[in-house]
PDB file of C-alpha atoms in Angstrom:
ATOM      1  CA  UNK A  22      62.506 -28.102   5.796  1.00  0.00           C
ATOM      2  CA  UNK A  23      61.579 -24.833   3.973  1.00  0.00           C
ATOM      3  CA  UNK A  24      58.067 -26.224   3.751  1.00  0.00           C
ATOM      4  CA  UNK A  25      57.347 -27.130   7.233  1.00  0.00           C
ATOM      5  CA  UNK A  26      58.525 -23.986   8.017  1.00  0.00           C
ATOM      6  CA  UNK A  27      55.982 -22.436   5.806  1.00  0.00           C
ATOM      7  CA  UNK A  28      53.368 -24.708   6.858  1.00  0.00           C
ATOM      8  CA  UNK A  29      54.116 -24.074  10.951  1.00  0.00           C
ATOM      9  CA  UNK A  30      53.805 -20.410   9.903  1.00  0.00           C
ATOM     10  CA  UNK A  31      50.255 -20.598   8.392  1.00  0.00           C
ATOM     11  CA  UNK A  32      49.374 -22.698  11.422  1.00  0.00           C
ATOM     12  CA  UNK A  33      50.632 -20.310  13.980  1.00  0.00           C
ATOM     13  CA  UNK A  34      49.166 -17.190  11.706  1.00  0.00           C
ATOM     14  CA  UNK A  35      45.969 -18.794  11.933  1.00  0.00           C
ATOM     15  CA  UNK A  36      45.571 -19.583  16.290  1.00  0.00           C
ATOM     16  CA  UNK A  37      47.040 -15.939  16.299  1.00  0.00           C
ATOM     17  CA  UNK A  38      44.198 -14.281  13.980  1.00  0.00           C
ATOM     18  CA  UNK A  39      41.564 -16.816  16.106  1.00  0.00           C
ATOM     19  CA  UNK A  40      42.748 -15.930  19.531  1.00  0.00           C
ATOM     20  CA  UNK A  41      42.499 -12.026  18.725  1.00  0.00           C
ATOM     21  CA  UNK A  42      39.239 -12.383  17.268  1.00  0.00           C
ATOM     22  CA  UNK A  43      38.051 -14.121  20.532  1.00  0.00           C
ATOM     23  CA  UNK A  44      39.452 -11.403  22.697  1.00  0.00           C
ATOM     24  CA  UNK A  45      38.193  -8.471  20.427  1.00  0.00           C
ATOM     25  CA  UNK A  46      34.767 -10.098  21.241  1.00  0.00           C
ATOM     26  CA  UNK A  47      35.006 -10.190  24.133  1.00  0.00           C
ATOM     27  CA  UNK A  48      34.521  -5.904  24.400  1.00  0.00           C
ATOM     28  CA  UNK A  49      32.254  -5.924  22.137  1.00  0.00           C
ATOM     29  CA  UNK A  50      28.929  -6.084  23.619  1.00  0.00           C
ATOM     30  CA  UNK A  51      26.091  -8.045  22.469  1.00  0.00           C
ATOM     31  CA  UNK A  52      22.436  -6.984  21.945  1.00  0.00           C
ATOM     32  CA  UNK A  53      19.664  -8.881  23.761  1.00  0.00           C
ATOM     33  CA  UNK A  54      15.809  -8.688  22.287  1.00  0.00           C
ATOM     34  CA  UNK A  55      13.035  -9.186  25.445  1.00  0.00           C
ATOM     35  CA  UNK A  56       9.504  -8.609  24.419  1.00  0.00           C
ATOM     36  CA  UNK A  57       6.158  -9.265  25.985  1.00  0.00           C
ATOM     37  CA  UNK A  58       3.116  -9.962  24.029  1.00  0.00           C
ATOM     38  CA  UNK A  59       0.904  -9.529  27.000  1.00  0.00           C
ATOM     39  CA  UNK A  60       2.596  -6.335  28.472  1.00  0.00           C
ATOM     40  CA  UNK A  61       2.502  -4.866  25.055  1.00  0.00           C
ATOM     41  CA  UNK A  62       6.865  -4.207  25.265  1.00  0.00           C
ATOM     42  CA  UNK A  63       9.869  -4.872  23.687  1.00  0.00           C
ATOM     43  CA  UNK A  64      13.309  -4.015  25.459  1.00  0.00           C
ATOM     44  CA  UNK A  65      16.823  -3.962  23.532  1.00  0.00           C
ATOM     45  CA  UNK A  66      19.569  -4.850  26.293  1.00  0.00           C
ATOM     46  CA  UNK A  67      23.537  -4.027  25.535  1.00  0.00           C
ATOM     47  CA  UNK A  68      25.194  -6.590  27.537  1.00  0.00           C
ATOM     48  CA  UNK A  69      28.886  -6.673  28.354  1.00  0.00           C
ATOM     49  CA  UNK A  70      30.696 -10.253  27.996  1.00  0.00           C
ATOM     50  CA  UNK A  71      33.189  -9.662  30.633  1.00  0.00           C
ATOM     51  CA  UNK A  72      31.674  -7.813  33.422  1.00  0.00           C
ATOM     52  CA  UNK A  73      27.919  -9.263  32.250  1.00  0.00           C
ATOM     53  CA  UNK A  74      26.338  -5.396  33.168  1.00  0.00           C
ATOM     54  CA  UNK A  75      23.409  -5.035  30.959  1.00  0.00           C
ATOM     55  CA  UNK A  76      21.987  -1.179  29.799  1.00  0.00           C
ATOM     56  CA  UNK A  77      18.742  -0.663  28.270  1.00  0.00           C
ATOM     57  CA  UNK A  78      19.161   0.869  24.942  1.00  0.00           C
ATOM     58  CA  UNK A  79      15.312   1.069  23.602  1.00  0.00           C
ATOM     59  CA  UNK A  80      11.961   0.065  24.218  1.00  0.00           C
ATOM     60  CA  UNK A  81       8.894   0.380  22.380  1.00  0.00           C
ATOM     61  CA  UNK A  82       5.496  -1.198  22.252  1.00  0.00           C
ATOM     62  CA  UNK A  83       4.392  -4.290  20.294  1.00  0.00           C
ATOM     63  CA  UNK A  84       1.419  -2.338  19.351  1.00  0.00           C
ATOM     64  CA  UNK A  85       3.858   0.399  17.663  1.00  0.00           C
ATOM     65  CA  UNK A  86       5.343  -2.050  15.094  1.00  0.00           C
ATOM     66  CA  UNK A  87       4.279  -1.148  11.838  1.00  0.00           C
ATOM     67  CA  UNK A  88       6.335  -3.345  10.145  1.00  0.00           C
ATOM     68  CA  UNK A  89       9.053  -6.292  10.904  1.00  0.00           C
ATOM     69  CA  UNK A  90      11.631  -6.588   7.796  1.00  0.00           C
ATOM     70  CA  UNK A  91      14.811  -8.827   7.086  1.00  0.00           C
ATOM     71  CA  UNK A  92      16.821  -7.637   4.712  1.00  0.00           C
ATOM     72  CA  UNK A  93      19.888  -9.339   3.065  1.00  0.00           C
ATOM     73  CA  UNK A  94      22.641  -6.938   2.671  1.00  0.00           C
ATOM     74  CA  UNK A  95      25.955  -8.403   0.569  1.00  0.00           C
ATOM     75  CA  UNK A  96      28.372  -5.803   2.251  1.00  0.00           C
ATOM     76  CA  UNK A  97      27.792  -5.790   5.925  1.00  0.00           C
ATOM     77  CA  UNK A  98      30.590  -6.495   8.613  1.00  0.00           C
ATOM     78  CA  UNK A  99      29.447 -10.255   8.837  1.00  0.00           C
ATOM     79  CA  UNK A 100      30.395 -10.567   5.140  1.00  0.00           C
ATOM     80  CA  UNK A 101      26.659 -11.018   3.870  1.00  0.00           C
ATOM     81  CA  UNK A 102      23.934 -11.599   6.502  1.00  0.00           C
ATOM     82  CA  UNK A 103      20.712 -10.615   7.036  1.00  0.00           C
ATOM     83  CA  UNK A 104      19.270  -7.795   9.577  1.00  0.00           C
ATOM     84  CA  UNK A 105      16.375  -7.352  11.181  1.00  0.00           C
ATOM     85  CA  UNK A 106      14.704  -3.707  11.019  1.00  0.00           C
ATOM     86  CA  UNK A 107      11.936  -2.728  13.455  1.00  0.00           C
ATOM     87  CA  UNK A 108       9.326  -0.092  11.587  1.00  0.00           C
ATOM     88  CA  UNK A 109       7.454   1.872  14.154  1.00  0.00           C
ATOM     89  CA  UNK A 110       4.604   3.853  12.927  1.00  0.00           C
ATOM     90  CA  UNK A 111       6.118   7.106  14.487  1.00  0.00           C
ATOM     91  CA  UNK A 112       8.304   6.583  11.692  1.00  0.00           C
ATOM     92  CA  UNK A 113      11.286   5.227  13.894  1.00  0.00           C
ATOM     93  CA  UNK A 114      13.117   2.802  12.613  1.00  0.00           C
ATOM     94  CA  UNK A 115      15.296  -0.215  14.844  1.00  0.00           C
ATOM     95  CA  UNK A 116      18.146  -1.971  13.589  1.00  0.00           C
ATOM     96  CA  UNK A 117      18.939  -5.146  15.710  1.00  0.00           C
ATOM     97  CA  UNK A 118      22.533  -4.922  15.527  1.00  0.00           C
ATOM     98  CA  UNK A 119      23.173  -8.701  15.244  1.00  0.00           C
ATOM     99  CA  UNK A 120      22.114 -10.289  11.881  1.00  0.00           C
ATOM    100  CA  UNK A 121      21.818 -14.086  10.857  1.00  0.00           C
ATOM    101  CA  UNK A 122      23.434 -15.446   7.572  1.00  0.00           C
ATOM    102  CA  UNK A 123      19.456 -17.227   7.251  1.00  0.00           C
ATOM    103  CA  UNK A 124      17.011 -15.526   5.717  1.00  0.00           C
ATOM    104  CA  UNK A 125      14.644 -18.382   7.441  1.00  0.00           C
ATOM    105  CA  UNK A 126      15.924 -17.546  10.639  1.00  0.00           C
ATOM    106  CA  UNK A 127      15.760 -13.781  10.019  1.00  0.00           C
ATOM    107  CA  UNK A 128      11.879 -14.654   9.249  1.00  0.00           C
ATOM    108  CA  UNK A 129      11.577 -16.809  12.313  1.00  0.00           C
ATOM    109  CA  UNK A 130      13.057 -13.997  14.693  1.00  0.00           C
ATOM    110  CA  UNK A 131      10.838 -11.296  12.856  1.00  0.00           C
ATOM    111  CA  UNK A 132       7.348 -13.981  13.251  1.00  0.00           C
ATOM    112  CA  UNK A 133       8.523 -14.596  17.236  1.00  0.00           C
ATOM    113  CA  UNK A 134       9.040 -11.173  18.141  1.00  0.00           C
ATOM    114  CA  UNK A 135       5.295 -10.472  17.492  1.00  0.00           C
ATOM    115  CA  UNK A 136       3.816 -14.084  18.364  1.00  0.00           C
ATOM    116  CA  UNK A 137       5.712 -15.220  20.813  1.00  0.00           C
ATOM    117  CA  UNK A 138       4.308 -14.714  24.603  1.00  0.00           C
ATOM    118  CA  UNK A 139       7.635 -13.761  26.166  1.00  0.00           C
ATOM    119  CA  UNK A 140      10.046 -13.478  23.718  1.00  0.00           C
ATOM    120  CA  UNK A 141      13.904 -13.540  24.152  1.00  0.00           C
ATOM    121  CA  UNK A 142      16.608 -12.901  21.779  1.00  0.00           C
ATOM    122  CA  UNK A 143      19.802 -13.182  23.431  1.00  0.00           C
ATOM    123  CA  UNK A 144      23.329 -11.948  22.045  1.00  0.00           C
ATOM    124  CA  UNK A 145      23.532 -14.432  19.049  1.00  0.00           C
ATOM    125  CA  UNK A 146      21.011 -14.110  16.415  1.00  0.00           C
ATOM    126  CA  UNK A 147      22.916 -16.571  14.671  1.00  0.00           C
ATOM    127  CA  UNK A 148      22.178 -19.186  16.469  1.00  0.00           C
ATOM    128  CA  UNK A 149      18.622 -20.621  17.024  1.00  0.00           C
TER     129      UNK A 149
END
């Protein structure tokens, strides 16, 4: 008895610890990437779940990228992913808030933003 106890604990521990991480993310907003190769722009979006209201954060020009890097960093919130950083030659630098745990992917989002037509990143860089 004892052990089902202990097991139906764990299981109940564990829909608890899901269903709170589901409605924390739900206020959190997510960051969407738009950026047009023949308008020369890039616009970062923050983008409530719940009440879907988007607010432009930053926008730059394509032709002000200096440099597109992924980096892998070990101790980030996602437990190890890698981010995307946006170099402009003003010497500003972008972090895309979302990472991916691919360093292929990270490489795929960095070749897109710049040689893609209309580009679109939306909320989940983790997903392709």
């Amino acid at each position: 008895m004892k052990e089902f106890y202990h097991k139906y604990s764990l299981i109940i521990a564990l829909c608890v610890t899901l269903l709170l991480g589901f409605i924390m993310r739900l206020f959190i907003p997510l960051q969407d990437v738009e950026c047009s190769k023949s308008k020369n722009t890039c616009f970062i979006y923050s983008r409530n779940i719940i009440s879907g209201e988007t607010e432009l954060i930053n926008e730059f020009k394509l032709s002000d990228i200096r440099e597109l890097k992924s980096n892998y960093e070990k101790d980030s919130p996602h437990s190890g992913s890698y981010k995307i950083y946006v170099y402009l030659y003003n010497g500003e630098t972008i972090e895309l808030e979302s990472g991916t745990n691919k360093g292929k992917r990270a490489q795929e989002i960095c070749r897109n933003m710049l040689n893609t037509d209309n580009f679109i990143l939306k909320g989940n860089f983790w997903i392709p």
